[in-house]
Amino acid sequence: MKRWLGKAETALGNHSDRLNAINIFPVADGDTGTNLYLTVRAAARALQDAGAPSDSGQPAQPGQPAQPGQPAQPGQPAQPGQPAQLNDVGAVLARAGQAAMEQARGNSGTLFSVFLCAAAEPLAGHARLTSSLLAAALNRAQIRAWSALSDPVPGTMLSVMEAAGRAAAAVDAGQNGNDSNHALGLVLDAAVEAALEAVVRTEGQLDALQAAHVVDAGGVGMLLILDCLRSAVLGEELRNELLDGLHGYDLQDPHIHTGMPADDGVEVMCTISLSPLDAATLRQRLDELGDSVIMSQVGPSADAEGRYRWRVHVHVPDPAPALDMIRSLGAPADVSVSELALPRDPSGEVSAEGR
């Protein structure tokens, strides 16, 4: 898991500028690459800080059986000083997911953190990744990501997550319980190939993408993340050719935001403890105030008063009503308010700060 997220951090850092350049949906604010990179970096560094196994660990070899380990209790994230949990794939991934959720940036970062937290759940208590576990994790993750959004839209990274999950499940179903690393490799290859096909389809699923003649930026970012998982688990190189021919992704392609009018409004994000009823109320009220509403639970347990911690994301014309609504239900933490308008220089070109 550490090797996967480390690879993903590097890959997204290398590709953030091109991802920003084709980011047009849901808001043409040119920050999808940056947001995904910063969110994945938070996840990767949480494992480094926890003393998770280093990158010197050897990748799985085809045909090897599962190795015995000392897993932690299911659902509990790994903590520093608890080496037994380092053998629990789910616990390690849960720790990374919680860090990502706490520091998520933008739509794409928030959805990835939801994906990561949900993927950890079927893996809890297991010392080794198998094809069946991976298929279950990808399926749980894509379902949770779709449900986190009040108004989910096909043709985005959600569609890429779904395609990868469905492909993994289909291939695993044909393995008849085979838990070898060869079977795991087949599932990983199928997930990445399906993700690529889903990325290509995004252009025709959203009018904004079709008009700009580009694929979805978040979808491409998710494809990179999944290929990093395949590479880390199998000990193979990243498939750089996956991105060849994706519309808008060549280095010579222009930044699609050039000449576009600035977008109005702001992005509001925070973490807050709420009862399930108050969480449902907040989602409904935020839906009335703005769009791109994402609410996802942070951590599996309620506090003594029955409240769960939630990560909240919304785009609104004015932050004040949204913040007033949030504060009427609880005390938010980690509050951020960011302009959706992409910074531009006087010539109309996208500024370096906006990339």
GROMACS .gro file of C-alpha atoms in nm:
model
  355
    1MET     CA    1   0.000   0.000   0.000
    2LYS     CA    2   0.284   0.239   0.078
    3ARG     CA    3   0.452   0.156  -0.252
    4TRP     CA    4   0.122   0.218  -0.437
    5LEU     CA    5   0.053   0.556  -0.283
    6GLY     CA    6   0.415   0.663  -0.319
    7LYS     CA    7   0.403   0.582  -0.690
    8ALA     CA    8   0.069   0.762  -0.724
    9GLU     CA    9   0.207   1.072  -0.552
   10THR     CA   10   0.499   1.082  -0.797
   11ALA     CA   11   0.283   1.012  -1.103
   12LEU     CA   12   0.026   1.277  -1.017
   13GLY     CA   13   0.301   1.526  -0.941
   14ASN     CA   14   0.444   1.463  -1.287
   15HIS     CA   15   0.104   1.488  -1.457
   16SER     CA   16  -0.067   1.758  -1.252
   17ASP     CA   17  -0.010   2.033  -1.508
   18ARG     CA   18  -0.171   1.838  -1.792
   19LEU     CA   19  -0.459   1.729  -1.569
   20ASN     CA   20  -0.512   2.093  -1.474
   21ALA     CA   21  -0.500   2.189  -1.841
   22ILE     CA   22  -0.801   1.972  -1.932
   23ASN     CA   23  -1.004   2.028  -1.614
   24ILE     CA   24  -1.339   2.171  -1.725
   25PHE     CA   25  -1.605   1.982  -1.526
   26PRO     CA   26  -1.782   2.044  -1.290
   27VAL     CA   27  -1.601   2.379  -1.280
   28ALA     CA   28  -1.338   2.497  -1.526
   29ASP     CA   29  -1.101   2.600  -1.248
   30GLY     CA   30  -0.791   2.416  -1.368
   31ASP     CA   31  -0.699   2.248  -1.038
   32THR     CA   32  -0.793   1.879  -1.064
   33GLY     CA   33  -0.432   1.768  -1.103
   34THR     CA   34  -0.316   1.977  -0.810
   35ASN     CA   35  -0.604   1.865  -0.588
   36LEU     CA   36  -0.552   1.496  -0.661
   37TYR     CA   37  -0.177   1.526  -0.608
   38LEU     CA   38  -0.210   1.700  -0.271
   39THR     CA   39  -0.473   1.453  -0.149
   40VAL     CA   40  -0.272   1.147  -0.253
   41ARG     CA   41   0.037   1.304  -0.098
   42ALA     CA   42  -0.146   1.332   0.235
   43ALA     CA   43  -0.236   0.962   0.217
   44ALA     CA   44   0.116   0.856   0.123
   45ARG     CA   45   0.279   1.060   0.397
   46ALA     CA   46   0.043   0.926   0.661
   47LEU     CA   47   0.193   0.583   0.596
   48GLN     CA   48   0.545   0.718   0.604
   49ASP     CA   49   0.476   0.884   0.938
   50ALA     CA   50   0.326   0.561   1.070
   51GLY     CA   51   0.642   0.367   0.993
   52ALA     CA   52   0.476   0.145   0.736
   53PRO     CA   53   0.698  -0.098   0.546
   54SER     CA   54   0.940   0.074   0.313
   55ASP     CA   55   0.955   0.065  -0.065
   56SER     CA   56   1.233  -0.189  -0.034
   57GLY     CA   57   0.966  -0.455   0.018
   58GLN     CA   58   0.949  -0.701  -0.269
   59PRO     CA   59   0.641  -0.715  -0.494
   60ALA     CA   60   0.427  -1.023  -0.509
   61GLN     CA   61   0.550  -1.314  -0.722
   62PRO     CA   62   0.298  -1.500  -0.937
   63GLY     CA   63   0.167  -1.823  -0.790
   64GLN     CA   64   0.272  -1.763  -0.431
   65PRO     CA   65   0.016  -1.857  -0.162
   66ALA     CA   66  -0.095  -1.614   0.104
   67GLN     CA   67   0.154  -1.560   0.388
   68PRO     CA   68   0.053  -1.566   0.754
   69GLY     CA   69   0.040  -1.231   0.931
   70GLN     CA   70  -0.082  -1.069   1.247
   71PRO     CA   71  -0.371  -0.848   1.136
   72ALA     CA   72  -0.527  -0.580   1.349
   73GLN     CA   73  -0.891  -0.573   1.442
   74PRO     CA   74  -1.109  -0.507   1.135
   75GLY     CA   75  -1.191  -0.144   1.074
   76GLN     CA   76  -0.917   0.001   1.294
   77PRO     CA   77  -0.657   0.220   1.119
   78ALA     CA   78  -0.291   0.144   1.178
   79GLN     CA   79  -0.129   0.347   1.455
   80PRO     CA   80   0.238   0.423   1.517
   81GLY     CA   81   0.402   0.172   1.747
   82GLN     CA   82   0.166  -0.112   1.659
   83PRO     CA   83   0.368  -0.330   1.420
   84ALA     CA   84   0.104  -0.603   1.405
   85GLN     CA   85  -0.123  -0.367   1.216
   86LEU     CA   86   0.141  -0.318   0.950
   87ASN     CA   87   0.049  -0.671   0.834
   88ASP     CA   88  -0.317  -0.571   0.798
   89VAL     CA   89  -0.378  -0.435   0.449
   90GLY     CA   90  -0.711  -0.284   0.548
   91ALA     CA   91  -0.580  -0.113   0.860
   92VAL     CA   92  -0.291   0.044   0.672
   93LEU     CA   93  -0.516   0.161   0.391
   94ALA     CA   94  -0.772   0.295   0.639
   95ARG     CA   95  -0.505   0.512   0.799
   96ALA     CA   96  -0.410   0.650   0.459
   97GLY     CA   97  -0.774   0.706   0.370
   98GLN     CA   98  -0.848   0.896   0.688
   99ALA     CA   99  -0.548   1.124   0.631
  100ALA     CA  100  -0.661   1.182   0.273
  101MET     CA  101  -1.014   1.261   0.389
  102GLU     CA  102  -0.892   1.509   0.649
  103GLN     CA  103  -0.677   1.693   0.394
  104ALA     CA  104  -0.878   1.635   0.075
  105ARG     CA  105  -0.872   1.910  -0.184
  106GLY     CA  106  -1.153   1.981  -0.430
  107ASN     CA  107  -1.408   1.746  -0.585
  108SER     CA  108  -1.149   1.505  -0.717
  109GLY     CA  109  -0.948   1.483  -0.396
  110THR     CA  110  -1.258   1.436  -0.185
  111LEU     CA  111  -1.392   1.159  -0.409
  112PHE     CA  112  -1.055   0.983  -0.410
  113SER     CA  113  -1.043   0.995  -0.030
  114VAL     CA  114  -1.393   0.845  -0.016
  115PHE     CA  115  -1.273   0.575  -0.257
  116LEU     CA  116  -0.969   0.499  -0.042
  117CYS     CA  117  -1.160   0.478   0.288
  118ALA     CA  118  -1.424   0.249   0.137
  119ALA     CA  119  -1.166   0.025  -0.033
  120ALA     CA  120  -1.004  -0.038   0.304
  121GLU     CA  121  -1.316  -0.192   0.456
  122PRO     CA  122  -1.323  -0.534   0.279
  123LEU     CA  123  -0.947  -0.562   0.332
  124ALA     CA  124  -0.960  -0.524   0.711
  125GLY     CA  125  -0.800  -0.816   0.894
  126HIS     CA  126  -0.620  -0.949   0.585
  127ALA     CA  127  -0.243  -0.972   0.557
  128ARG     CA  128  -0.236  -1.009   0.179
  129LEU     CA  129  -0.423  -0.875  -0.122
  130THR     CA  130  -0.598  -1.135  -0.340
  131SER     CA  131  -0.808  -1.108  -0.654
  132SER     CA  132  -1.132  -1.155  -0.460
  133LEU     CA  133  -1.038  -0.898  -0.199
  134LEU     CA  134  -0.933  -0.647  -0.463
  135ALA     CA  135  -1.258  -0.695  -0.654
  136ALA     CA  136  -1.457  -0.644  -0.334
  137ALA     CA  137  -1.254  -0.336  -0.242
  138LEU     CA  138  -1.293  -0.171  -0.583
  139ASN     CA  139  -1.665  -0.243  -0.587
  140ARG     CA  140  -1.720  -0.107  -0.235
  141ALA     CA  141  -1.514   0.201  -0.321
  142GLN     CA  142  -1.700   0.291  -0.640
  143ILE     CA  143  -2.039   0.248  -0.474
  144ARG     CA  144  -1.938   0.470  -0.183
  145ALA     CA  145  -1.800   0.737  -0.416
  146TRP     CA  146  -2.122   0.748  -0.619
  147SER     CA  147  -2.329   0.776  -0.301
  148ALA     CA  148  -2.113   1.052  -0.149
  149LEU     CA  149  -2.230   1.301  -0.413
  150SER     CA  150  -2.579   1.445  -0.394
  151ASP     CA  151  -2.597   1.465  -0.773
  152PRO     CA  152  -2.347   1.218  -0.924
  153VAL     CA  153  -2.278   1.255  -1.294
  154PRO     CA  154  -2.156   0.988  -1.542
  155GLY     CA  155  -1.859   1.081  -1.756
  156THR     CA  156  -1.643   1.169  -1.455
  157MET     CA  157  -1.396   0.984  -1.235
  158LEU     CA  158  -1.700   0.805  -1.089
  159SER     CA  159  -1.750   0.625  -1.420
  160VAL     CA  160  -1.384   0.525  -1.423
  161MET     CA  161  -1.408   0.386  -1.070
  162GLU     CA  162  -1.723   0.195  -1.162
  163ALA     CA  163  -1.573   0.047  -1.479
  164ALA     CA  164  -1.264  -0.071  -1.290
  165GLY     CA  165  -1.476  -0.228  -1.017
  166ARG     CA  166  -1.705  -0.409  -1.258
  167ALA     CA  167  -1.415  -0.542  -1.465
  168ALA     CA  168  -1.234  -0.665  -1.155
  169ALA     CA  169  -1.546  -0.846  -1.035
  170ALA     CA  170  -1.603  -1.009  -1.374
  171VAL     CA  171  -1.249  -1.145  -1.398
  172ASP     CA  172  -1.241  -1.257  -1.036
  173ALA     CA  173  -1.568  -1.448  -1.085
  174GLY     CA  174  -1.393  -1.661  -1.346
  175GLN     CA  175  -1.104  -1.752  -1.113
  176ASN     CA  176  -1.311  -1.996  -0.903
  177GLY     CA  177  -1.156  -1.885  -0.575
  178ASN     CA  178  -0.797  -1.889  -0.704
  179ASP     CA  179  -0.604  -1.669  -0.460
  180SER     CA  180  -0.271  -1.680  -0.641
  181ASN     CA  181  -0.089  -1.365  -0.741
  182HIS     CA  182  -0.137  -1.465  -1.105
  183ALA     CA  183  -0.512  -1.429  -1.055
  184LEU     CA  184  -0.453  -1.097  -0.878
  185GLY     CA  185  -0.252  -0.978  -1.177
  186LEU     CA  186  -0.533  -1.067  -1.415
  187VAL     CA  187  -0.778  -0.865  -1.206
  188LEU     CA  188  -0.544  -0.566  -1.189
  189ASP     CA  189  -0.485  -0.572  -1.565
  190ALA     CA  190  -0.859  -0.589  -1.631
  191ALA     CA  191  -0.931  -0.301  -1.392
  192VAL     CA  192  -0.675  -0.074  -1.558
  193GLU     CA  193  -0.789  -0.163  -1.910
  194ALA     CA  194  -1.152  -0.096  -1.820
  195ALA     CA  195  -1.054   0.232  -1.656
  196LEU     CA  196  -0.880   0.341  -1.977
  197GLU     CA  197  -1.186   0.257  -2.186
  198ALA     CA  198  -1.403   0.452  -1.942
  199VAL     CA  199  -1.173   0.755  -1.967
  200VAL     CA  200  -1.204   0.753  -2.345
  201ARG     CA  201  -1.584   0.738  -2.317
  202THR     CA  202  -1.604   1.040  -2.086
  203GLU     CA  203  -1.563   1.281  -2.377
  204GLY     CA  204  -1.893   1.167  -2.525
  205GLN     CA  205  -2.079   1.157  -2.194
  206LEU     CA  206  -2.057   1.524  -2.098
  207ASP     CA  207  -2.142   1.816  -2.326
  208ALA     CA  208  -1.870   2.032  -2.172
  209LEU     CA  209  -1.602   1.774  -2.250
  210GLN     CA  210  -1.730   1.714  -2.600
  211ALA     CA  211  -1.734   2.086  -2.678
  212ALA     CA  212  -1.376   2.123  -2.551
  213HIS     CA  213  -1.266   1.799  -2.722
  214VAL     CA  214  -1.104   1.661  -2.406
  215VAL     CA  215  -1.147   1.365  -2.174
  216ASP     CA  216  -1.231   1.408  -1.806
  217ALA     CA  217  -0.935   1.521  -1.595
  218GLY     CA  218  -1.045   1.337  -1.281
  219GLY     CA  219  -1.096   1.021  -1.483
  220VAL     CA  220  -0.741   1.040  -1.618
  221GLY     CA  221  -0.612   1.096  -1.265
  222MET     CA  222  -0.798   0.788  -1.144
  223LEU     CA  223  -0.654   0.586  -1.433
  224LEU     CA  224  -0.304   0.688  -1.325
  225ILE     CA  225  -0.378   0.590  -0.965
  226LEU     CA  226  -0.506   0.247  -1.069
  227ASP     CA  227  -0.206   0.185  -1.293
  228CYS     CA  228   0.018   0.274  -0.998
  229LEU     CA  229  -0.164   0.008  -0.793
  230ARG     CA  230  -0.106  -0.249  -1.067
  231SER     CA  231   0.260  -0.149  -1.093
  232ALA     CA  232   0.320  -0.158  -0.716
  233VAL     CA  233   0.154  -0.496  -0.659
  234LEU     CA  234   0.303  -0.674  -0.959
  235GLY     CA  235   0.645  -0.506  -0.954
  236GLU     CA  236   0.605  -0.389  -1.313
  237GLU     CA  237   0.664  -0.054  -1.480
  238LEU     CA  238   0.386   0.199  -1.524
  239ARG     CA  239   0.214   0.179  -1.862
  240ASN     CA  240   0.293   0.527  -1.991
  241GLU     CA  241   0.136   0.442  -2.325
  242LEU     CA  242  -0.206   0.441  -2.156
  243LEU     CA  243  -0.225   0.817  -2.202
  244ASP     CA  244  -0.125   0.818  -2.570
  245GLY     CA  245  -0.398   0.965  -2.787
  246LEU     CA  246  -0.622   1.089  -2.506
  247HIS     CA  247  -0.785   1.403  -2.637
  248GLY     CA  248  -0.637   1.720  -2.494
  249TYR     CA  249  -0.356   1.537  -2.315
  250ASP     CA  250  -0.062   1.590  -2.550
  251LEU     CA  251   0.194   1.840  -2.428
  252GLN     CA  252   0.139   2.058  -2.734
  253ASP     CA  253  -0.235   2.082  -2.670
  254PRO     CA  254  -0.337   2.425  -2.539
  255HIS     CA  255  -0.470   2.491  -2.190
  256ILE     CA  256  -0.847   2.480  -2.249
  257HIS     CA  257  -0.917   2.758  -2.001
  258THR     CA  258  -0.747   3.022  -2.216
  259GLY     CA  259  -1.008   3.280  -2.315
  260MET     CA  260  -1.283   3.130  -2.098
  261PRO     CA  261  -1.482   3.363  -1.871
  262ALA     CA  262  -1.403   3.340  -1.502
  263ASP     CA  263  -1.628   3.115  -1.295
  264ASP     CA  264  -1.817   3.274  -1.008
  265GLY     CA  265  -1.855   3.130  -0.661
  266VAL     CA  266  -1.644   2.955  -0.403
  267GLU     CA  267  -1.564   2.607  -0.280
  268VAL     CA  268  -1.635   2.548   0.091
  269MET     CA  269  -1.488   2.250   0.274
  270CYS     CA  270  -1.482   2.149   0.640
  271THR     CA  271  -1.496   1.860   0.885
  272ILE     CA  272  -1.781   1.846   1.136
  273SER     CA  273  -1.933   1.603   1.387
  274LEU     CA  274  -2.303   1.540   1.327
  275SER     CA  275  -2.573   1.291   1.412
  276PRO     CA  276  -2.707   1.095   1.112
  277LEU     CA  277  -3.021   1.311   1.115
  278ASP     CA  278  -2.825   1.637   1.122
  279ALA     CA  279  -2.600   1.507   0.845
  280ALA     CA  280  -2.903   1.437   0.626
  281THR     CA  281  -3.039   1.782   0.707
  282LEU     CA  282  -2.711   1.949   0.616
  283ARG     CA  283  -2.690   1.767   0.284
  284GLN     CA  284  -3.043   1.875   0.194
  285ARG     CA  285  -2.977   2.239   0.287
  286LEU     CA  286  -2.647   2.251   0.099
  287ASP     CA  287  -2.818   2.104  -0.206
  288GLU     CA  288  -3.054   2.401  -0.192
  289LEU     CA  289  -2.769   2.652  -0.157
  290GLY     CA  290  -2.524   2.522  -0.417
  291ASP     CA  291  -2.396   2.221  -0.609
  292SER     CA  292  -2.113   1.964  -0.612
  293VAL     CA  293  -2.221   1.860  -0.262
  294ILE     CA  294  -2.009   1.577  -0.122
  295MET     CA  295  -2.053   1.444   0.231
  296SER     CA  296  -1.861   1.143   0.354
  297GLN     CA  297  -1.812   0.994   0.698
  298VAL     CA  298  -1.460   1.016   0.843
  299GLY     CA  299  -1.385   0.711   1.057
  300PRO     CA  300  -1.615   0.420   1.148
  301SER     CA  301  -1.723   0.511   1.501
  302ALA     CA  302  -1.960   0.757   1.667
  303ASP     CA  303  -1.862   0.965   1.968
  304ALA     CA  304  -2.032   0.937   2.308
  305GLU     CA  305  -2.318   1.156   2.184
  306GLY     CA  306  -2.382   0.943   1.876
  307ARG     CA  307  -2.222   1.188   1.633
  308TYR     CA  308  -2.002   1.089   1.342
  309ARG     CA  309  -1.734   1.304   1.183
  310TRP     CA  310  -1.809   1.414   0.828
  311ARG     CA  311  -1.604   1.574   0.553
  312VAL     CA  312  -1.817   1.832   0.373
  313HIS     CA  313  -1.764   1.988   0.028
  314VAL     CA  314  -1.988   2.229  -0.166
  315HIS     CA  315  -1.972   2.494  -0.439
  316VAL     CA  316  -2.180   2.803  -0.358
  317PRO     CA  317  -2.214   3.160  -0.493
  318ASP     CA  318  -2.150   3.306  -0.146
  319PRO     CA  319  -1.983   3.123   0.146
  320ALA     CA  320  -2.169   3.302   0.425
  321PRO     CA  321  -2.507   3.121   0.402
  322ALA     CA  322  -2.336   2.783   0.371
  323LEU     CA  323  -2.109   2.846   0.669
  324ASP     CA  324  -2.401   2.977   0.874
  325MET     CA  325  -2.596   2.661   0.797
  326ILE     CA  326  -2.302   2.438   0.888
  327ARG     CA  327  -2.239   2.624   1.214
  328SER     CA  328  -2.605   2.601   1.311
  329LEU     CA  329  -2.562   2.223   1.333
  330GLY     CA  330  -2.218   2.197   1.492
  331ALA     CA  331  -1.866   2.332   1.521
  332PRO     CA  332  -1.676   2.284   1.193
  333ALA     CA  333  -1.300   2.232   1.182
  334ASP     CA  334  -1.047   2.259   0.900
  335VAL     CA  335  -1.267   2.514   0.723
  336SER     CA  336  -1.144   2.629   0.383
  337VAL     CA  337  -1.301   2.871   0.137
  338SER     CA  338  -1.146   2.888  -0.211
  339GLU     CA  339  -1.236   3.096  -0.513
  340LEU     CA  340  -1.353   2.889  -0.809
  341ALA     CA  341  -1.237   3.152  -1.057
  342LEU     CA  342  -0.914   3.051  -1.227
  343PRO     CA  343  -0.639   3.315  -1.182
  344ARG     CA  344  -0.542   3.479  -1.514
  345ASP     CA  345  -0.292   3.740  -1.618
  346PRO     CA  346  -0.400   4.055  -1.806
  347SER     CA  347  -0.327   3.899  -2.146
  348GLY     CA  348  -0.597   3.638  -2.086
  349GLU     CA  349  -0.351   3.354  -2.047
  350VAL     CA  350  -0.380   3.120  -1.747
  351SER     CA  351  -0.138   3.230  -1.479
  352ALA     CA  352   0.121   2.994  -1.335
  353GLU     CA  353  -0.053   3.009  -0.997
  354GLY     CA  354  -0.369   2.868  -1.153
  355ARG     CA  355  -0.204   2.553  -1.279
   0.00000   0.00000   0.00000
